[in-house]
PDB file of C-alpha atoms in Angstrom:
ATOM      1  CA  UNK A 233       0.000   0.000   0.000  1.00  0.00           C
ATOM      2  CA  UNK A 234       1.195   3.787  -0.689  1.00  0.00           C
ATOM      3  CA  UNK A 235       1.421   5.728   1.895  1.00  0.00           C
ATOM      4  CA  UNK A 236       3.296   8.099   4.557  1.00  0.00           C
ATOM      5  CA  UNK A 237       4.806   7.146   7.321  1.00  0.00           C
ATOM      6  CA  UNK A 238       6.164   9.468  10.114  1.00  0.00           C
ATOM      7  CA  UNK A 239       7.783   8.235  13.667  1.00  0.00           C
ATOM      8  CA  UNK A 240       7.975   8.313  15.841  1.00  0.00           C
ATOM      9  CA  UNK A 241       4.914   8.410  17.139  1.00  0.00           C
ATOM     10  CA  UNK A 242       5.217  10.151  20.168  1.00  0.00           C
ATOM     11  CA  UNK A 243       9.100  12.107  21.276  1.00  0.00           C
ATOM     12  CA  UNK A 244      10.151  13.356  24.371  1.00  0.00           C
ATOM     13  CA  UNK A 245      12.976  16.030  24.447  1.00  0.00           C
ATOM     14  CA  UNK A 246      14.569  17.496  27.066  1.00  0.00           C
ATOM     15  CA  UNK A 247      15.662  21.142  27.134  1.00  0.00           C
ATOM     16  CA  UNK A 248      18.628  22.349  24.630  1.00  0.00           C
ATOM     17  CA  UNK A 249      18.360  18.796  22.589  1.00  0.00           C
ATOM     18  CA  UNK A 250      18.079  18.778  19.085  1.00  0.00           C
ATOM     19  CA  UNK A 251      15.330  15.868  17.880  1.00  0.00           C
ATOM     20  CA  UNK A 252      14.686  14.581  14.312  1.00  0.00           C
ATOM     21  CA  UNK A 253      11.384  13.939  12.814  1.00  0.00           C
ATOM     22  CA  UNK A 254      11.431  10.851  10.323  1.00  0.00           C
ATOM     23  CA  UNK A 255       9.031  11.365   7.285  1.00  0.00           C
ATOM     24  CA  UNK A 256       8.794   9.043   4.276  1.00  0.00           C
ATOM     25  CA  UNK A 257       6.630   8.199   1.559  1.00  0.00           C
ATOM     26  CA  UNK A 258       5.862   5.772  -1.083  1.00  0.00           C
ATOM     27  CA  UNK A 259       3.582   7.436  -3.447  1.00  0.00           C
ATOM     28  CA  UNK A 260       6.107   8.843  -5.526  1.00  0.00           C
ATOM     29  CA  UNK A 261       5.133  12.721  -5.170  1.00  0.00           C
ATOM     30  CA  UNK A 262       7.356  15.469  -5.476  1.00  0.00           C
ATOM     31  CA  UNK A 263       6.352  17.466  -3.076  1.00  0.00           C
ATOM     32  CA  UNK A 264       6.661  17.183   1.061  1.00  0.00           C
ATOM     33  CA  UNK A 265       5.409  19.446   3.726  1.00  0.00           C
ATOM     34  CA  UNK A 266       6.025  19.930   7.148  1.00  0.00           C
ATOM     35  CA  UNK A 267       2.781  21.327   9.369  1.00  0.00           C
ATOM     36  CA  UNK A 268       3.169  22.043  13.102  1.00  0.00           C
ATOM     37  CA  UNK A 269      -0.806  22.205  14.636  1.00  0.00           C
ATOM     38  CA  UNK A 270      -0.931  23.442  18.465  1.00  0.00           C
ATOM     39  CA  UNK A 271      -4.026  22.925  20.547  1.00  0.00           C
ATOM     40  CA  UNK A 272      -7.137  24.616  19.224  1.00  0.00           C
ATOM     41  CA  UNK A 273      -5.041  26.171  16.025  1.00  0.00           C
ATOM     42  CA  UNK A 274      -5.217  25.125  12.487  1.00  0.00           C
ATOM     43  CA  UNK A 275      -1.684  23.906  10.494  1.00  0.00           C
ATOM     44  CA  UNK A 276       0.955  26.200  10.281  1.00  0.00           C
ATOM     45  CA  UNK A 277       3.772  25.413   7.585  1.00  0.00           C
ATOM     46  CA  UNK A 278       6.984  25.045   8.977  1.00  0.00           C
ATOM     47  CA  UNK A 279       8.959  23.878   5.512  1.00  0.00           C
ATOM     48  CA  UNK A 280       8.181  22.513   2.089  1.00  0.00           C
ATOM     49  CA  UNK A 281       9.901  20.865  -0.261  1.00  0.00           C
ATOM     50  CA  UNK A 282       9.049  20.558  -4.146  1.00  0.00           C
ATOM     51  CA  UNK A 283      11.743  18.340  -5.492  1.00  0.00           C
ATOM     52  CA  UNK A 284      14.948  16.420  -3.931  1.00  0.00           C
ATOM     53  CA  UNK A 285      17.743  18.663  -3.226  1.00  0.00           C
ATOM     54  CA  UNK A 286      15.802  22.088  -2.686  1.00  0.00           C
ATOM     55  CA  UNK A 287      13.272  23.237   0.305  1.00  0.00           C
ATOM     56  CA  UNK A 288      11.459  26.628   0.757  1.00  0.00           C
ATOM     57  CA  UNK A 289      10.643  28.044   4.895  1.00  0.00           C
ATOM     58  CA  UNK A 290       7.230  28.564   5.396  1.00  0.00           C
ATOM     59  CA  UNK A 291       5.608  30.455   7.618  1.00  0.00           C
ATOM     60  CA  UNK A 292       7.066  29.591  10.839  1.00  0.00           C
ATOM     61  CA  UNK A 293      10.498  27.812   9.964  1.00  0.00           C
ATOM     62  CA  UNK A 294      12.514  29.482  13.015  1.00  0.00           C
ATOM     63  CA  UNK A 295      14.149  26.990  14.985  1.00  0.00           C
ATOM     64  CA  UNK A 296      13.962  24.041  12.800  1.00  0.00           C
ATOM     65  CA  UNK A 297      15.587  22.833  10.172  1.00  0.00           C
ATOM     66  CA  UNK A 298      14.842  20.067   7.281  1.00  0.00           C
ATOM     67  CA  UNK A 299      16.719  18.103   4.313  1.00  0.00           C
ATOM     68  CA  UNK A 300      15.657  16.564   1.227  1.00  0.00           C
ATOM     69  CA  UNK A 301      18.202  14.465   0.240  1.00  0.00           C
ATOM     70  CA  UNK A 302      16.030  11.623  -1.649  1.00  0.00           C
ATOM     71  CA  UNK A 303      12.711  11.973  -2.841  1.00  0.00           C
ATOM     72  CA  UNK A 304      10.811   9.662  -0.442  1.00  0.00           C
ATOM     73  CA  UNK A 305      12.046  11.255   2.655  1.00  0.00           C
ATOM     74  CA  UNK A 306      11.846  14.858   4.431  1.00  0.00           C
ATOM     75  CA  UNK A 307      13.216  14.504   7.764  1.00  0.00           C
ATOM     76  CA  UNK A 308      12.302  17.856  10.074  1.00  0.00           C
ATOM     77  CA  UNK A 309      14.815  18.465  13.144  1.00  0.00           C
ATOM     78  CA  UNK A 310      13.879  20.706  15.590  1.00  0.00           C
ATOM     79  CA  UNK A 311      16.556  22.342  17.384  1.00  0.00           C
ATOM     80  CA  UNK A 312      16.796  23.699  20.647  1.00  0.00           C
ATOM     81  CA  UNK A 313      16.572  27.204  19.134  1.00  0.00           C
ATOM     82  CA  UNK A 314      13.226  26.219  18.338  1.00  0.00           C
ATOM     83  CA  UNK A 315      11.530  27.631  22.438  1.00  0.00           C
ATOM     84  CA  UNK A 316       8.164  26.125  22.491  1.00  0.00           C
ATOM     85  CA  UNK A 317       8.353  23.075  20.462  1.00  0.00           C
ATOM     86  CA  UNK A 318       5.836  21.073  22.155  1.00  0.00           C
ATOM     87  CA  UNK A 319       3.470  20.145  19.929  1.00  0.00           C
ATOM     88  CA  UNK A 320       1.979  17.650  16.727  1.00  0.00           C
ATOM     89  CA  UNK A 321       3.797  17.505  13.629  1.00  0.00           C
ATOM     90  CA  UNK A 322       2.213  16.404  10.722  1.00  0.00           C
ATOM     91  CA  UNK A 323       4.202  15.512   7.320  1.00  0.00           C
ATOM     92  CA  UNK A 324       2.485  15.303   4.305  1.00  0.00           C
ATOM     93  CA  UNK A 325       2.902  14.900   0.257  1.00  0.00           C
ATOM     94  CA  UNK A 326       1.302  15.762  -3.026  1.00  0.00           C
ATOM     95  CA  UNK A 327       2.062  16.015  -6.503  1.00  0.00           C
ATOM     96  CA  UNK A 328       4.106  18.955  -7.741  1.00  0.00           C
ATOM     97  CA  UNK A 329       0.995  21.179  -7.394  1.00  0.00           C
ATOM     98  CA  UNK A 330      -0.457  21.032  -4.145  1.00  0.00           C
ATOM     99  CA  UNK A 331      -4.199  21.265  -6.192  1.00  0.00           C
ATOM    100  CA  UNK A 332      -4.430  17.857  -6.128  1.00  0.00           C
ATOM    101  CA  UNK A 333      -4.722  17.220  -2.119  1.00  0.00           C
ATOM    102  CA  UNK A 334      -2.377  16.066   0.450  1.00  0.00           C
ATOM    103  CA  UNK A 335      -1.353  12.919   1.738  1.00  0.00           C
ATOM    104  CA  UNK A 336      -1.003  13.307   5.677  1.00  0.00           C
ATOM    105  CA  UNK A 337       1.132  10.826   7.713  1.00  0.00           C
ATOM    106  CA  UNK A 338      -0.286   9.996  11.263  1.00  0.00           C
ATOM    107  CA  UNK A 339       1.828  12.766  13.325  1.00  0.00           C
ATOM    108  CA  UNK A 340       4.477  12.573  15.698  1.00  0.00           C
ATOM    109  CA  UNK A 341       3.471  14.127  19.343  1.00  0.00           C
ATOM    110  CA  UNK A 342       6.642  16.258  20.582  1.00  0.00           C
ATOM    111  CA  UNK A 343       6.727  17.208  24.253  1.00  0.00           C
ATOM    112  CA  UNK A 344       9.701  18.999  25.934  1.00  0.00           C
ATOM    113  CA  UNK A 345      10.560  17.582  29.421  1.00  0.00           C
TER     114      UNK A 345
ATOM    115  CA  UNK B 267      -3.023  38.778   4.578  1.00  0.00           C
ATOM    116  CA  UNK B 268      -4.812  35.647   2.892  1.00  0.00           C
ATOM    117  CA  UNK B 269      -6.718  33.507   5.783  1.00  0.00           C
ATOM    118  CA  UNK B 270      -9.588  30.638   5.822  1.00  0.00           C
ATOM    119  CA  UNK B 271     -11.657  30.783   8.498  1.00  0.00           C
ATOM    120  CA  UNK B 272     -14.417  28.991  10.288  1.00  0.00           C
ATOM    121  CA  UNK B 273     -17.597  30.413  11.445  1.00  0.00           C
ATOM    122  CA  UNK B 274     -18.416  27.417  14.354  1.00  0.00           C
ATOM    123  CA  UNK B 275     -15.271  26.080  16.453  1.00  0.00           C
ATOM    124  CA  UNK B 276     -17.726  23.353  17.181  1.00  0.00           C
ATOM    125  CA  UNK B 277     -21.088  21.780  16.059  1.00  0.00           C
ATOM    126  CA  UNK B 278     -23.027  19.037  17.856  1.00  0.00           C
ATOM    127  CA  UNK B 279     -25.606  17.542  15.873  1.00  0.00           C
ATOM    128  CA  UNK B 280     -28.013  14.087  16.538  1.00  0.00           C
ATOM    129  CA  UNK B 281     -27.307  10.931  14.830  1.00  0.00           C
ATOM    130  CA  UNK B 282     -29.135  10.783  11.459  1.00  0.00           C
ATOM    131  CA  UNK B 283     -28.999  14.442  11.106  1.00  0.00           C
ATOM    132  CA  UNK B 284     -27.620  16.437   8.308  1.00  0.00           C
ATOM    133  CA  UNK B 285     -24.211  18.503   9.125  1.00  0.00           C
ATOM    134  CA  UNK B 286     -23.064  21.688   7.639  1.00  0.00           C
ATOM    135  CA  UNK B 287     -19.866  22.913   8.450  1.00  0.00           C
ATOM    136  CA  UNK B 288     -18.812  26.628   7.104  1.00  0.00           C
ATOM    137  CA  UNK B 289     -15.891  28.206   6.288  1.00  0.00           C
ATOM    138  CA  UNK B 290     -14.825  31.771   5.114  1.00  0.00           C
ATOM    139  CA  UNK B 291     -12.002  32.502   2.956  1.00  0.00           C
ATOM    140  CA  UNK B 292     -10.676  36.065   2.190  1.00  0.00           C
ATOM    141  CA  UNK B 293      -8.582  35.229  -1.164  1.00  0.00           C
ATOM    142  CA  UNK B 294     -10.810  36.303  -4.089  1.00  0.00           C
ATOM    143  CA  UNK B 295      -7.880  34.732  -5.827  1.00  0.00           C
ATOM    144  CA  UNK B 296      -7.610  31.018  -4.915  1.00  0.00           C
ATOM    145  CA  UNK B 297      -8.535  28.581  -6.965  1.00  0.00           C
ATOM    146  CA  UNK B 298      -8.801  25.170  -5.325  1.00  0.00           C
ATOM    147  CA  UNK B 299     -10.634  24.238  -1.788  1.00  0.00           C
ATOM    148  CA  UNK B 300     -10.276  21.362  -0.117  1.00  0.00           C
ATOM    149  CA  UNK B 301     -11.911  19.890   2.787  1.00  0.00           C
ATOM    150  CA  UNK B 302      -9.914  17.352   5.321  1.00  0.00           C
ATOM    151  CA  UNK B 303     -11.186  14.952   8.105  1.00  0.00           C
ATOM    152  CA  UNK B 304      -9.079  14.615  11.209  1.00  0.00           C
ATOM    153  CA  UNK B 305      -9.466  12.147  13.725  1.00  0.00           C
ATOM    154  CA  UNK B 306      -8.240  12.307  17.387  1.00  0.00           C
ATOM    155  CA  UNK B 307      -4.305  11.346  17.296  1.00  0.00           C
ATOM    156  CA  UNK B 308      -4.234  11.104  12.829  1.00  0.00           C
ATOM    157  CA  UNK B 309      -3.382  12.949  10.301  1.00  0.00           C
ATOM    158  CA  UNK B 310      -5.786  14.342   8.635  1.00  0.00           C
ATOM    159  CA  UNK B 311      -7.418  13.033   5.168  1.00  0.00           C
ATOM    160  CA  UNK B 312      -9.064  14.593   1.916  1.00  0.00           C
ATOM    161  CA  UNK B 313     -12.498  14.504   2.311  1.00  0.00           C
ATOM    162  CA  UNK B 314     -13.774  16.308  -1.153  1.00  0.00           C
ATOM    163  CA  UNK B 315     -12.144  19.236  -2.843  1.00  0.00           C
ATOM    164  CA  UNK B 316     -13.652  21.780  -5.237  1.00  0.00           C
ATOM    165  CA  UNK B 317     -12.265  24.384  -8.244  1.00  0.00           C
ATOM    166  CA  UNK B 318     -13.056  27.704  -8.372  1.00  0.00           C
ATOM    167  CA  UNK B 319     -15.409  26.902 -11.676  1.00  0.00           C
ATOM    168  CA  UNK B 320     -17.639  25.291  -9.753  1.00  0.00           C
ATOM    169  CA  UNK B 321     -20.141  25.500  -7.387  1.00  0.00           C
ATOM    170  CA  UNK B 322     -21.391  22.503  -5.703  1.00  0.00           C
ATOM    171  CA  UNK B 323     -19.960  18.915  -6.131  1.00  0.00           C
ATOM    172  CA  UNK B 324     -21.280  15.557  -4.203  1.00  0.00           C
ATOM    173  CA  UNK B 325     -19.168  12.807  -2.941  1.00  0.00           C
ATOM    174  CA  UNK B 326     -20.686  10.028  -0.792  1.00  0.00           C
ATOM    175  CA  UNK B 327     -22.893  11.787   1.852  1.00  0.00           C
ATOM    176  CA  UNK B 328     -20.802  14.940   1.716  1.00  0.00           C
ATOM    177  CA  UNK B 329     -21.276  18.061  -0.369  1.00  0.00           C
ATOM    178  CA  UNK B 330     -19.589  21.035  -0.942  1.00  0.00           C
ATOM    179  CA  UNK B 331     -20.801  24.254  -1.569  1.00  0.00           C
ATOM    180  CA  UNK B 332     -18.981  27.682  -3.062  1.00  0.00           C
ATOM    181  CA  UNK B 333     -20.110  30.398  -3.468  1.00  0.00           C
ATOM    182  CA  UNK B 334     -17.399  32.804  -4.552  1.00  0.00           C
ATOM    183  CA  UNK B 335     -19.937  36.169  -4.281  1.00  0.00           C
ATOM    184  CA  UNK B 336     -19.237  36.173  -0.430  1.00  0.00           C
ATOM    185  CA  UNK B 337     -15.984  34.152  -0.390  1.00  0.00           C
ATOM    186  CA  UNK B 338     -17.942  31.427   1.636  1.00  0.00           C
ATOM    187  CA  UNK B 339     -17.113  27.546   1.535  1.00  0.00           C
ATOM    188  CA  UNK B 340     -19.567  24.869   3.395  1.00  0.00           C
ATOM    189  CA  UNK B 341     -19.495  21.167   3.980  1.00  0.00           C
ATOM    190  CA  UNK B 342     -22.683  18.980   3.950  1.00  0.00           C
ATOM    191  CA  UNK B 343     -22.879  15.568   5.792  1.00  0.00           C
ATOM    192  CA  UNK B 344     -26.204  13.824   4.855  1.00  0.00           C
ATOM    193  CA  UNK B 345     -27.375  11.403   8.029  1.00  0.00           C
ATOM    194  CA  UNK B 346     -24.818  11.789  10.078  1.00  0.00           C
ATOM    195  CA  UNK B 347     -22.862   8.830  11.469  1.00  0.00           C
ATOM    196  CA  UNK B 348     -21.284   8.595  15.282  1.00  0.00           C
ATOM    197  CA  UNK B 349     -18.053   7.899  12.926  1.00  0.00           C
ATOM    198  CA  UNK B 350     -18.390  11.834  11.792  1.00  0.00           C
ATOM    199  CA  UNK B 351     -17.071  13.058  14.764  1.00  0.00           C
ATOM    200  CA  UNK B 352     -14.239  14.156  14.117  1.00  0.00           C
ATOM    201  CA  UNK B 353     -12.407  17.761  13.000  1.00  0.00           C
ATOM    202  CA  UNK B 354     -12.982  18.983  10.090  1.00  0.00           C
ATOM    203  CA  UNK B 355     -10.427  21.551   8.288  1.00  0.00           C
ATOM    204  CA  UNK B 356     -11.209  23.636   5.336  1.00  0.00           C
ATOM    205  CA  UNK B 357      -8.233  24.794   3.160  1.00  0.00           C
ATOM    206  CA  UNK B 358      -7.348  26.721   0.175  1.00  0.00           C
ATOM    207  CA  UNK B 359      -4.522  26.620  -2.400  1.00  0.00           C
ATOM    208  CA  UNK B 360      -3.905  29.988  -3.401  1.00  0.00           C
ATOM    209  CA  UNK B 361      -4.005  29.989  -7.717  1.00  0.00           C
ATOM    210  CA  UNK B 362      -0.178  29.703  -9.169  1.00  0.00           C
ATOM    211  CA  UNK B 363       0.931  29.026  -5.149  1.00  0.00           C
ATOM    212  CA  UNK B 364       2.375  25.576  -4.017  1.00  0.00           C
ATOM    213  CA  UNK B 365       0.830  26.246  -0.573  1.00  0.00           C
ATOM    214  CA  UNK B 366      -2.686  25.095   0.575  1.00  0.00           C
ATOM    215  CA  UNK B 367      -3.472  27.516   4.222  1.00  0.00           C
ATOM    216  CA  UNK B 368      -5.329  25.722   6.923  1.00  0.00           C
ATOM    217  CA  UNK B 369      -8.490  26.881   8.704  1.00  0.00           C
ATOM    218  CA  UNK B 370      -8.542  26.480  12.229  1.00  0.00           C
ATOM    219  CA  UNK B 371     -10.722  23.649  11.949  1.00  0.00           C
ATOM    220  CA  UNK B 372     -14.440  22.447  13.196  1.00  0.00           C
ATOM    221  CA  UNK B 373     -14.888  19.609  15.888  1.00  0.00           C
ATOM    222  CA  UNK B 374     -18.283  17.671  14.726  1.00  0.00           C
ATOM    223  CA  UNK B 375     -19.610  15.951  18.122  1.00  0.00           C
ATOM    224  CA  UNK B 376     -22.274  12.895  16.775  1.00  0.00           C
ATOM    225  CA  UNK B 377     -25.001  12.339  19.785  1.00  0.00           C
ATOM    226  CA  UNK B 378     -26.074   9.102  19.273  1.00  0.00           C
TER     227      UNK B 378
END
């Protein structure tokens, strides 16, 4: 089956650590995004990607970073620059224009201890 | 700036009722809406999307309605199912963009 597959599921990080966010997909698209969604909010893009080798900062990219190194994977670390990263990150994928609809992996649940 | 917007943070509706779920969006200029279904602890998934030369198109039990004279953007869920419950996000892709902006999302409560 094609899919998207983030982990872990849930990540624990204690203050000043940096932490990476696995994301990887099967369904061949070009395009990855990375959403952070607190409590009550909607998805805010941290960083998106539209081919292998090249990423764009979205709207609230301070304090993390991301790589695209092969096509099926879009790994988001979040580094202890980042001050109030506790929160759900959702990955997701599309075809090079994002008018077709995402494909959302199942989140990864950061809290900072 | 551009931002999608929902009238109703939440809606509680009985079992076997028909849901509508709205959502304002302030960019005469997008092109493509989509509406997502998130459950508790998931990502969240397409639900139905529209273009901007349309008005209305049916999937299975849902509808969507635009109506670009007042920028407005609804979802309809015929006989609503305890399985509904869930959030539901509206979203635009801005025309020409590579970025689809979130609503804040709706949280559908099903009493059975």
């Amino acid at each position: 089956d094609g899919g998207i597959t983030q982990s872990p599921k849930y990540l624990f990080r204690k203050e000043g650590q940096n932490v990476t966010l696995s994301c990887e997909q099967n369904l061949n698209h070009d395009a990855m995004y990375w959403y952070r969604q607190d409590p009550g909010q909607g998805l805010r893009l941290i960083y998106y990607s539209q081919i292998v080798n090249d990423f764009q900062k979205g709207d609230i990219a301070e304090g993390y970073s991301v790589s695209r190194e092969k096509k099926e994977s879009f790994p988001l670390t979040v580094t202890s620059a980042q001050k109030n990263p506790t929160a759900f990150y959702l990955c997701a994928s599309s075809p090079t224009d994002s008018r077709y609809g995402y494909t959302f992996g199942s989140g990864t649940r950061l809290t900072v201890v | 700036g551009e931002s999608v917007g929902l009238h109703l943070p939440t809606l509680s509706v009985q079992e076997g009722d028909n849901s509508i779920i709205n959502c304002a969006y302030s960019n005469s200029a997008s092109d493509y809406f989509i509406w997502y279904k998130q459950e508790s602890g998931k990502g969240p998934q397409f639900i139905i999307d529209i273009r901007s030369n349309m008005d209305k198109r049916q999937g299975q039990r849902v509808t969507v309605l635009l109506n670009k004279t007042v920028k407005h953007l609804s979802l309809q869920i015929a006989a609503t199912q305890p399985g509904d419950s869930a959030v539901y996000f509206c979203a635009e892709s801005l025309a020409g963009g590579f970025k689809t902006i979130f609503g804040a999302g709706t949280r559908l409560f099903v009493k059975a």
